Coordinates of C-alpha atoms in Angstrom, one line a residue:
M1 CA 189.5 25.9 83.2
A2 CA 192.8 24.4 84.0
D3 CA 194.4 26.1 81.5
N4 CA 192.4 29.7 81.8
I5 CA 194.0 29.1 85.5
T6 CA 197.5 28.4 84.6
R7 CA 197.5 31.4 82.4
S8 CA 196.2 33.8 85.3
V9 CA 198.8 32.2 87.3
L10 CA 201.7 33.1 84.7
L11 CA 199.9 36.7 84.1
S12 CA 199.7 38.1 87.2
G13 CA 202.7 36.3 88.8
L14 CA 204.8 38.2 86.0
C15 CA 203.0 41.5 86.8
A16 CA 203.7 41.3 90.2
C17 CA 207.5 41.6 89.0
G18 CA 206.9 45.1 87.1
L19 CA 207.1 45.5 83.4
L20 CA 210.2 47.7 83.8
F21 CA 213.2 48.3 81.0
Y22 CA 216.6 48.5 82.5
G23 CA 219.7 48.3 80.3
C24 CA 219.7 46.5 77.3
Y25 CA 215.8 45.9 77.0
S26 CA 213.4 48.6 74.8
V27 CA 209.7 48.4 73.6
G28 CA 209.1 46.3 70.4
M29 CA 205.7 46.8 68.4
F30 CA 204.0 43.7 70.9
G31 CA 206.4 44.4 74.2
P32 CA 210.0 44.6 75.5
V33 CA 212.8 43.5 73.3
F34 CA 216.0 41.9 75.0
K35 CA 219.5 43.0 73.1
N36 CA 223.0 42.4 74.3
V37 CA 225.0 44.9 74.6
W38 CA 226.8 43.0 71.3
G39 CA 223.9 43.2 69.4
T40 CA 224.6 39.8 68.7
E41 CA 221.4 38.5 70.4
I42 CA 217.7 40.0 70.2
V43 CA 214.5 38.5 71.4
E44 CA 211.3 39.6 71.9
P45 CA 210.0 37.7 75.0
E46 CA 206.3 36.3 75.5
F47 CA 206.6 37.6 79.1
Y48 CA 209.1 39.6 80.6
A49 CA 209.8 40.1 84.7
N50 CA 212.2 42.1 86.8
P51 CA 211.6 40.0 89.7
S52 CA 212.8 41.8 93.3
A53 CA 212.5 38.5 96.1
I54 CA 212.5 34.8 96.0
E55 CA 208.7 34.7 96.3
E56 CA 208.7 35.9 92.7
L57 CA 211.4 33.5 91.5
I58 CA 209.2 30.8 92.9
E59 CA 205.7 31.9 91.8
I60 CA 207.2 32.3 88.0
V61 CA 208.8 28.7 88.2
I62 CA 205.7 27.4 89.3
A63 CA 203.6 29.1 86.6
A64 CA 206.3 28.9 83.5
E65 CA 206.3 25.1 84.0
D66 CA 202.4 24.3 84.8
A67 CA 202.1 26.2 81.6
G68 CA 204.8 24.4 79.6
K69 CA 206.9 27.2 79.1
R70 CA 211.0 28.0 79.5
V71 CA 212.3 30.8 81.6
R72 CA 215.4 32.0 81.8
M73 CA 217.6 34.8 83.9
T74 CA 219.5 37.1 81.8
G75 CA 222.4 39.1 83.2
S76 CA 223.9 42.6 82.2
G77 CA 224.4 41.5 78.3
H78 CA 227.7 41.6 78.0
S79 CA 227.9 37.7 76.6
P80 CA 227.8 38.0 72.8
S81 CA 226.3 34.2 73.1
D82 CA 223.0 32.7 73.2
I83 CA 223.3 31.5 76.5
A84 CA 221.2 33.4 78.6
V85 CA 218.4 33.8 76.2
T86 CA 214.6 32.5 75.9
K87 CA 211.6 33.7 73.6
E88 CA 209.0 32.8 76.3
V89 CA 209.5 34.0 80.0
L90 CA 212.9 36.0 80.3
L91 CA 213.9 37.4 83.6
Y92 CA 215.8 40.5 84.2
P93 CA 217.6 40.7 87.9
P94 CA 218.1 44.8 88.3
L95 CA 216.4 44.5 91.9
L96 CA 217.5 41.0 92.3
T97 CA 220.8 42.7 93.8
G98 CA 222.5 43.9 97.3
P99 CA 223.7 41.5 100.4
L100 CA 221.7 39.3 102.2
E101 CA 221.5 37.9 105.8
L102 CA 223.9 35.0 106.8
D103 CA 222.9 32.8 109.8
N104 CA 226.7 31.9 111.1
S105 CA 225.3 29.6 113.6
Q106 CA 224.3 26.9 110.7
L107 CA 227.5 26.5 109.9
R108 CA 230.1 23.8 110.6
N109 CA 232.6 26.8 111.3
P110 CA 230.7 30.1 113.1
N111 CA 233.4 32.3 112.8
L112 CA 234.7 31.3 109.3
P113 CA 235.9 34.8 107.9
N114 CA 235.8 36.1 105.1
I115 CA 232.2 35.2 103.6
A116 CA 229.2 37.5 102.3
R117 CA 225.9 35.8 100.9
V118 CA 224.8 38.2 98.0
K119 CA 222.0 37.7 96.1
S120 CA 222.4 36.5 92.6
G121 CA 221.8 39.7 90.3
T122 CA 224.2 41.9 91.9
S123 CA 227.0 43.4 89.7
L124 CA 230.6 43.1 90.5
R125 CA 230.7 46.8 90.4
D126 CA 228.2 47.1 92.8
L127 CA 229.8 43.7 94.8
N128 CA 233.3 45.9 95.0
T129 CA 231.9 48.5 96.6
Y130 CA 230.5 46.9 99.0
F131 CA 233.4 44.3 100.0
E132 CA 235.7 47.3 100.1
G133 CA 233.3 49.4 102.5
I134 CA 233.3 46.0 104.6
G135 CA 237.2 45.0 104.6
M136 CA 236.8 42.5 102.1
A137 CA 237.8 41.7 98.3
F138 CA 237.2 39.3 95.7
P139 CA 240.7 37.3 95.4
N140 CA 240.8 37.9 91.5
L141 CA 238.6 39.4 89.2
G142 CA 238.4 40.2 85.2
G143 CA 238.8 43.6 83.5
W144 CA 235.4 44.6 84.3
D145 CA 232.7 44.8 86.2
E146 CA 229.2 45.2 85.0
Q147 CA 228.1 41.6 84.6
T148 CA 226.0 40.0 87.7
I149 CA 228.0 37.5 90.3
A150 CA 225.3 34.8 88.7
G151 CA 226.3 35.7 85.3
A152 CA 230.1 35.7 86.1
V153 CA 230.0 32.5 87.9
M154 CA 227.6 30.5 85.3
T155 CA 230.0 31.2 82.6
A156 CA 233.2 30.5 84.5
T157 CA 234.6 34.5 84.0
H158 CA 237.9 34.7 85.1
G159 CA 241.0 37.2 86.0
S160 CA 245.1 35.7 85.5
G161 CA 247.1 34.0 87.4
L162 CA 247.8 30.1 87.9
D163 CA 247.2 30.8 91.6
Y164 CA 243.7 31.8 91.1
G165 CA 240.2 30.4 90.0
P166 CA 237.6 31.5 87.8
I167 CA 235.0 34.0 89.9
E168 CA 232.9 30.1 90.4
S169 CA 235.5 29.0 92.6
T170 CA 234.6 31.5 95.4
V171 CA 231.2 30.0 95.4
L172 CA 230.9 27.9 99.1
S173 CA 227.4 27.8 98.6
M174 CA 223.8 28.7 96.3
Q175 CA 220.8 28.8 96.3
V176 CA 218.7 28.1 93.1
V177 CA 214.6 27.7 92.7
S178 CA 214.4 24.3 91.0
N179 CA 211.6 21.9 89.8
G180 CA 208.5 22.8 90.5
G181 CA 209.9 25.8 92.2
E182 CA 211.5 24.0 94.9
V183 CA 214.3 25.8 96.9
L184 CA 217.5 23.8 96.9
Q185 CA 220.8 24.8 99.3
I186 CA 223.6 22.9 96.9
E187 CA 227.0 22.5 98.6
P188 CA 229.9 20.4 98.6
T189 CA 230.2 16.9 100.6
Q190 CA 231.6 18.9 103.5
G191 CA 230.0 21.8 103.0
I192 CA 230.0 25.1 104.8
T193 CA 226.7 24.4 106.6
N194 CA 226.1 22.2 108.9
P195 CA 223.5 19.9 108.6
H196 CA 222.5 19.3 112.1
R197 CA 222.0 22.8 112.9
F198 CA 220.5 23.6 109.4
S199 CA 216.8 25.2 109.7
G200 CA 215.5 24.1 106.6
F201 CA 214.2 27.6 106.3
L202 CA 215.0 30.6 103.9
P203 CA 216.8 33.0 106.6
E204 CA 214.7 36.5 105.5
N205 CA 211.3 34.2 105.0
P206 CA 210.7 31.5 107.2
D207 CA 207.4 30.1 105.7
I208 CA 209.7 29.1 102.4
P209 CA 211.3 25.7 103.1
V210 CA 214.9 25.3 101.9
R211 CA 216.4 21.6 100.9
L212 CA 219.8 21.5 101.7
I213 CA 222.3 19.5 99.3
Q214 CA 225.4 18.1 100.0
D215 CA 227.4 16.8 97.3
D216 CA 230.5 17.6 95.4
E217 CA 229.0 16.2 91.5
T218 CA 226.0 18.1 91.9
F219 CA 227.8 21.4 93.4
Q220 CA 230.2 21.2 90.5
A221 CA 227.6 20.4 87.8
M222 CA 225.1 23.2 89.3
K223 CA 228.5 26.2 89.6
V224 CA 229.2 26.3 86.1
S225 CA 225.8 25.1 84.5
I226 CA 224.9 28.0 81.8
G227 CA 222.0 28.8 83.3
S228 CA 219.7 25.7 82.7
M229 CA 219.5 23.6 85.9
G230 CA 217.7 26.6 87.6
I231 CA 216.9 30.1 88.6
V232 CA 220.4 31.1 91.2
Y233 CA 218.8 33.4 93.8
S234 CA 222.0 33.9 95.7
Y235 CA 225.6 32.7 96.7
I236 CA 227.8 32.9 99.6
L237 CA 231.1 33.9 99.0
Q238 CA 234.8 33.1 100.3
L239 CA 236.5 36.2 100.2
E240 CA 239.6 38.2 100.9
P241 CA 240.9 40.6 103.4
A242 CA 240.9 43.8 101.5
F243 CA 244.3 44.2 99.9
W244 CA 245.8 46.6 97.2
I245 CA 247.7 46.1 94.0
N246 CA 251.3 47.4 93.0
E247 CA 251.1 46.7 88.9
N248 CA 253.9 46.3 86.4
R249 CA 253.6 47.0 83.0
T250 CA 256.8 46.7 80.4
L251 CA 256.8 46.3 76.8
T252 CA 258.9 43.5 75.7
T253 CA 258.4 41.1 72.7
W254 CA 257.8 37.3 72.1
S255 CA 260.6 36.4 71.3
N256 CA 261.8 37.6 74.3
I257 CA 259.3 35.9 76.2
T258 CA 259.4 33.1 74.6
S259 CA 263.1 32.2 74.1
S260 CA 264.7 29.4 77.0
D261 CA 264.9 31.7 79.7
G262 CA 261.9 34.5 78.6
F263 CA 258.9 35.0 81.1
L264 CA 255.8 32.7 79.4
T265 CA 258.7 29.6 78.8
R266 CA 259.1 29.7 82.4
L267 CA 255.5 30.2 83.2
V268 CA 254.9 27.3 80.9
E269 CA 257.1 25.1 82.6
G270 CA 256.5 25.9 86.0
R271 CA 259.7 27.5 86.9
P272 CA 260.3 31.0 88.7
L273 CA 258.9 34.2 87.1
N274 CA 261.5 36.7 88.5
P275 CA 264.6 34.5 90.0
G276 CA 265.9 36.5 92.6
G277 CA 263.1 38.5 92.9
T278 CA 259.6 38.3 94.3
E279 CA 257.1 36.2 92.4
P280 CA 254.2 38.5 91.0
D281 CA 250.6 37.3 91.8
Y282 CA 249.1 38.1 88.9
Y283 CA 250.3 38.5 85.1
E284 CA 248.5 38.7 81.7
L285 CA 249.8 39.2 78.1
Q286 CA 248.3 41.7 75.6
V287 CA 250.2 41.1 72.1
N288 CA 250.4 42.7 68.4
P289 CA 250.1 40.0 66.4
Y290 CA 251.7 42.0 63.0
P291 CA 255.1 42.1 63.2
T292 CA 257.1 44.8 64.2
V293 CA 260.6 46.1 62.9
Q294 CA 262.5 46.5 66.3
S295 CA 264.6 49.2 66.7
P296 CA 268.8 49.2 67.6
E297 CA 268.7 50.0 70.9
H298 CA 266.8 46.9 71.8
H299 CA 268.7 44.5 69.4
S300 CA 272.2 44.6 67.9
S301 CA 270.3 45.0 64.7
Q302 CA 266.9 45.6 63.4
R303 CA 264.7 42.5 62.5
S304 CA 260.6 42.2 63.0
D305 CA 259.3 41.1 66.2
Y306 CA 255.8 40.7 67.7
N307 CA 255.6 43.7 70.4
V308 CA 253.8 42.2 73.9
L309 CA 252.8 44.0 77.1
L310 CA 253.4 41.9 79.9
T311 CA 251.3 42.9 83.3
Q312 CA 252.9 41.9 86.1
R313 CA 250.4 42.4 89.9
W314 CA 251.9 42.0 92.8
K315 CA 249.1 42.0 96.5
S316 CA 249.5 43.9 99.6
Y317 CA 247.6 43.3 102.7
S318 CA 248.9 46.8 104.1
P319 CA 247.7 49.6 102.4
L320 CA 249.5 51.3 99.5
P321 CA 249.6 54.9 98.2
V322 CA 246.5 55.2 95.8
D323 CA 248.1 56.8 92.0
R324 CA 245.1 58.7 90.4
Q325 CA 246.5 58.3 86.9
R326 CA 247.1 54.7 85.0
A327 CA 250.0 54.6 82.6
V328 CA 251.3 57.3 80.5
Q329 CA 249.9 61.3 80.5
G330 CA 246.9 61.0 78.1
S331 CA 246.2 57.5 77.9
E332 CA 242.7 58.3 79.8
I333 CA 242.3 60.8 76.8
L334 CA 243.4 58.3 74.4
Q335 CA 241.4 55.7 75.2
A336 CA 238.2 58.1 75.9
I337 CA 239.0 59.1 71.8
A338 CA 239.2 55.8 70.8
V339 CA 235.0 55.3 72.4
A340 CA 233.7 58.3 71.7
F341 CA 235.5 58.4 67.6
Q342 CA 235.2 54.6 66.6
P343 CA 233.7 55.1 63.9
V344 CA 236.3 57.5 62.3
V345 CA 239.1 55.1 63.8
E346 CA 237.1 52.4 61.8
G347 CA 236.6 54.3 58.6
A348 CA 240.2 54.9 58.7
I349 CA 241.4 51.2 59.3
N350 CA 238.6 50.2 56.2
L351 CA 240.1 52.9 54.1
A352 CA 243.9 51.9 55.2
P353 CA 244.4 48.5 56.7
Q354 CA 248.1 48.5 56.8
I355 CA 247.7 50.9 60.0
A356 CA 245.8 48.1 61.9
S357 CA 249.5 47.4 63.7
S358 CA 250.6 51.0 64.0
T359 CA 247.4 51.1 65.7
I360 CA 247.4 48.2 68.1
D361 CA 251.7 49.1 68.9
T362 CA 249.9 52.8 70.2
A363 CA 248.0 50.8 72.5
L364 CA 250.4 48.8 74.1
R365 CA 253.0 51.7 74.4
T366 CA 250.1 54.0 76.0
Q367 CA 249.6 51.4 78.9
V368 CA 253.4 50.9 80.2
D369 CA 253.9 52.0 83.2
D370 CA 256.8 51.0 86.0
S371 CA 254.2 51.4 88.9
Y372 CA 250.3 51.7 89.4
T373 CA 249.6 51.2 93.0
N374 CA 245.7 50.9 93.8
I375 CA 242.8 49.1 96.0
S376 CA 242.6 45.5 94.1
H377 CA 239.3 46.0 92.0
R378 CA 240.2 49.6 90.4
V379 CA 243.4 47.6 89.6
F380 CA 241.7 44.7 87.8
N381 CA 239.0 46.9 86.2
I382 CA 241.1 47.8 82.5
G383 CA 238.4 51.6 82.4
L384 CA 237.0 53.1 79.8
I385 CA 238.3 51.0 76.9
N386 CA 235.7 48.7 77.9
R387 CA 233.2 50.8 76.3
T388 CA 234.0 50.6 72.8
E389 CA 231.6 48.7 70.8
V390 CA 233.5 45.1 69.9
Y391 CA 233.1 42.1 69.0
A392 CA 234.9 39.3 70.7
I393 CA 235.4 36.1 71.7
E394 CA 237.9 33.8 74.2
I395 CA 239.3 30.3 74.0
A396 CA 240.7 28.4 76.2
F397 CA 244.0 25.9 76.0
T398 CA 245.8 24.0 78.1
L399 CA 248.7 25.9 78.9
D400 CA 251.2 23.8 77.3
D401 CA 249.7 25.2 74.2
I402 CA 249.2 28.7 74.4
I403 CA 252.7 29.5 72.7
P404 CA 251.9 27.5 69.4
A405 CA 248.4 28.8 69.4
M406 CA 249.8 32.2 69.7
E407 CA 251.7 31.2 66.6
R408 CA 249.5 30.0 64.5
Q409 CA 247.5 33.3 65.4
F410 CA 250.0 34.9 63.9
E411 CA 250.0 33.1 60.9
L412 CA 246.3 33.0 60.6
V413 CA 246.5 37.5 61.0
A414 CA 249.1 37.7 58.1
S415 CA 246.9 35.6 55.7
L416 CA 243.6 37.5 56.7
K417 CA 245.9 40.6 56.0
T418 CA 246.2 39.9 52.3
R419 CA 242.3 40.1 51.7
N420 CA 241.9 43.5 53.7
I421 CA 240.7 41.9 56.8
V422 CA 242.8 43.1 60.1
Q423 CA 242.2 42.9 63.8
S424 CA 242.4 46.2 65.4
A425 CA 243.2 45.2 68.8
P426 CA 245.9 43.6 71.0
V427 CA 245.2 39.8 71.9
A428 CA 245.2 39.6 75.5
I429 CA 246.4 36.1 77.3
R430 CA 245.7 35.5 80.9
F431 CA 246.2 32.1 82.6
V432 CA 244.0 30.7 84.8
K433 CA 244.2 27.8 87.9
P434 CA 242.4 24.4 86.8
S435 CA 238.4 24.4 88.2
D436 CA 236.8 21.5 89.5
A437 CA 233.3 22.6 88.1
H438 CA 232.0 19.8 85.2
I439 CA 231.9 22.5 82.6
A440 CA 234.0 25.8 82.8
M441 CA 236.6 25.9 80.5
M442 CA 239.3 25.4 83.1
E443 CA 238.3 22.5 84.1
G444 CA 240.7 19.6 85.0
R445 CA 243.7 21.5 83.7
A446 CA 245.7 24.5 83.8
T447 CA 244.8 27.1 81.5
A448 CA 245.4 30.0 79.4
M449 CA 242.9 31.9 77.6
M450 CA 243.4 33.8 74.6
E451 CA 241.0 36.5 74.1
L452 CA 240.5 38.1 70.4
I453 CA 238.6 41.7 69.6
N454 CA 238.1 43.5 66.9
L455 CA 235.7 46.6 65.9
Q456 CA 232.3 45.7 64.8
G457 CA 232.4 48.4 61.7
L458 CA 235.5 46.6 60.5
Y459 CA 235.7 45.0 56.6
G460 CA 235.3 41.1 56.7
V461 CA 235.2 41.6 60.6
D462 CA 232.2 38.0 60.4
T463 CA 235.1 36.4 58.5
Y464 CA 238.1 37.4 61.1
F465 CA 235.8 35.6 64.1
Q466 CA 235.0 32.6 61.9
Q467 CA 238.2 32.0 60.3
H468 CA 239.8 31.9 63.8
Q469 CA 237.0 29.8 65.4
Q470 CA 237.5 27.1 63.1
V471 CA 241.4 26.7 63.1
M472 CA 241.5 27.4 67.1
F473 CA 238.9 24.7 67.7
T474 CA 239.7 22.2 65.4
E475 CA 243.4 22.2 65.4
F476 CA 243.9 22.2 69.5
D477 CA 242.2 21.0 72.3
S478 CA 240.4 24.6 72.8
R479 CA 237.4 25.1 74.8
P480 CA 235.4 28.4 73.9
H481 CA 234.4 30.6 77.1
W482 CA 230.8 30.1 77.6
G483 CA 229.8 33.8 77.7
L484 CA 232.3 35.4 75.2
D485 CA 231.5 33.0 72.2
L486 CA 229.8 33.5 69.0
N487 CA 228.1 30.3 69.4
Y488 CA 230.7 28.0 67.8
F489 CA 229.3 25.1 69.4
Q490 CA 226.6 23.2 67.2
G491 CA 225.1 20.1 69.0
E492 CA 225.8 17.9 71.9
D493 CA 228.9 16.0 70.3
M494 CA 230.9 19.1 70.4
P495 CA 231.3 19.8 74.1
R496 CA 231.6 16.4 74.8
N497 CA 234.8 15.9 72.8
V498 CA 236.6 18.5 74.9
Y499 CA 234.7 18.2 78.3
P500 CA 235.8 14.4 80.0
R501 CA 233.0 14.8 82.4
W502 CA 230.4 16.6 80.3
D503 CA 227.9 12.8 80.6
D504 CA 228.4 13.7 84.3
W505 CA 227.0 17.2 83.8
R506 CA 224.5 16.2 81.5
R507 CA 222.9 13.6 83.7
L508 CA 222.7 16.1 86.9
Y509 CA 221.6 18.6 84.3
N510 CA 218.5 16.4 83.1
Q511 CA 217.9 15.9 86.6
F512 CA 217.7 19.8 87.5
N513 CA 215.6 20.7 84.3
A514 CA 213.2 17.4 84.4
K515 CA 210.1 19.1 82.6
G516 CA 212.4 21.4 80.3
T517 CA 211.4 24.4 82.0
F518 CA 215.3 25.7 82.2
N519 CA 215.9 25.0 78.5
G520 CA 216.9 28.0 76.0
K521 CA 218.9 29.2 72.8
V522 CA 222.0 27.3 74.4
T523 CA 220.2 24.1 75.1
D524 CA 218.8 23.9 71.7
R525 CA 221.7 24.8 70.1
L526 CA 223.5 21.9 72.0
G527 CA 220.7 19.4 71.1
I528 CA 220.0 18.8 74.8
S529 CA 216.6 20.9 75.2
V530 CA 214.8 18.4 77.6
A531 CA 211.5 17.9 75.3
D532 CA 208.9 18.5 78.0
T533 CA 208.1 21.7 77.9
V534 CA 208.3 22.3 74.3
D535 CA 205.4 19.2 73.9
N536 CA 203.9 21.0 76.3
A537 CA 203.7 24.5 75.0
K538 CA 202.2 23.2 72.2
N539 CA 199.4 21.0 73.9
H540 CA 198.2 23.6 76.2
H541 CA 197.9 26.9 74.2
V542 CA 197.5 28.9 77.2
I543 CA 199.2 31.7 76.7
N544 CA 199.3 33.4 73.5

């Protein structure tokens, strides 16, 4: 009898949310099938729900826990890893979006400026539009904006510039549906909420109790918890007043930026980047890993070097003129051609691997621009080229390691090229301020992120990534991006070796995943799944 009731509750809870198919979902033989945009993760969950309110999240978590089932919340499907998936109860958030009421009277500082409360499933793109309309902005962003805010926070997604942390650093407070469907509000020890003024209930539904936890360790563990410590309902974010950016992109060389007085050397050594000029707020590199013969006008004699596109950006809180076009005339057309005719490009490179280097050089040269100005989020977004069907991984290095790591990458692509296995896109290098989140890739150290991208249809693309993962993770003290990863970590020893606070995170993970309700493929792979859920599912047989 109890088993039938449990099954009924779970089914009614999921049906109440609506079986709606969005984005990465399609209908399989037995129900909805989730496939990420990379095609690397495909699952047909037992139950799929599209919740629109916290009441539904609570009901689903309670029913799943009673039935011994796992619950995961996916995002926009932009992670190639298994971080967001389960074969049991899978939630998708396109209805869990938009701004929420924020009761400033409950804050320590009721006049705290530039803050907003938003639902966890809202995309960065929609948030950018909303924030622009109310005169606010994220302090920094990556090059793509279709991720959900929860997906970006949970995986420590980032922009570039050592004065700025990953997106999780903007989180002031978060509300999470936890064990038993309890709603928790998690903040630092001296969080923004005044505990003496805290109502103890959800602003949009005073019938739902909320327990306030103000504790640094819990907050640091929960922010970047790879979706395994509860289902996030909302965030309060610390933003900035709206600002504009002037962007400069110049073509240079690896030997230039790594010389004793070069840009990258100065950055690594903590010296001014533009002596006598204005220091950039944001900066990043794109590198062609294949050497190119440099023309005499740049050097006293011809020699091989690696071309580099150096991007520098300066922010302005005063409006700047908005440019209609970025980079040289026709660059957007070239991007559109690359996306529309990707199979043709892949076929040409497979037939003539030697053209890979010139293809990358063309990509760098068409982005050169002395000045491009726009509202901040439009500059951060790199545009249509994001639509290309690629595989990608991103690796976090200590700042001191980025030059030797990049030069090791030169050696690796040269070796692979002898086997006709080539790279088709520039290597992107971005820089991120240290994070206090236990398992953020930037935890405890200034970080250089290396992103490796390759077209999906190229010969030997699997070998390309396997070789890079093996070399970069064994020869350097590096960490894989939780979202941009091809499931490299296997077992718990691997993350423990590179995250000094792993065991602190693990203790809190066990506490906030007490019955294994928030296990998933990623926790199985890491060998940390709490066993109760699996055991309960085997014993109860409540859902077939």
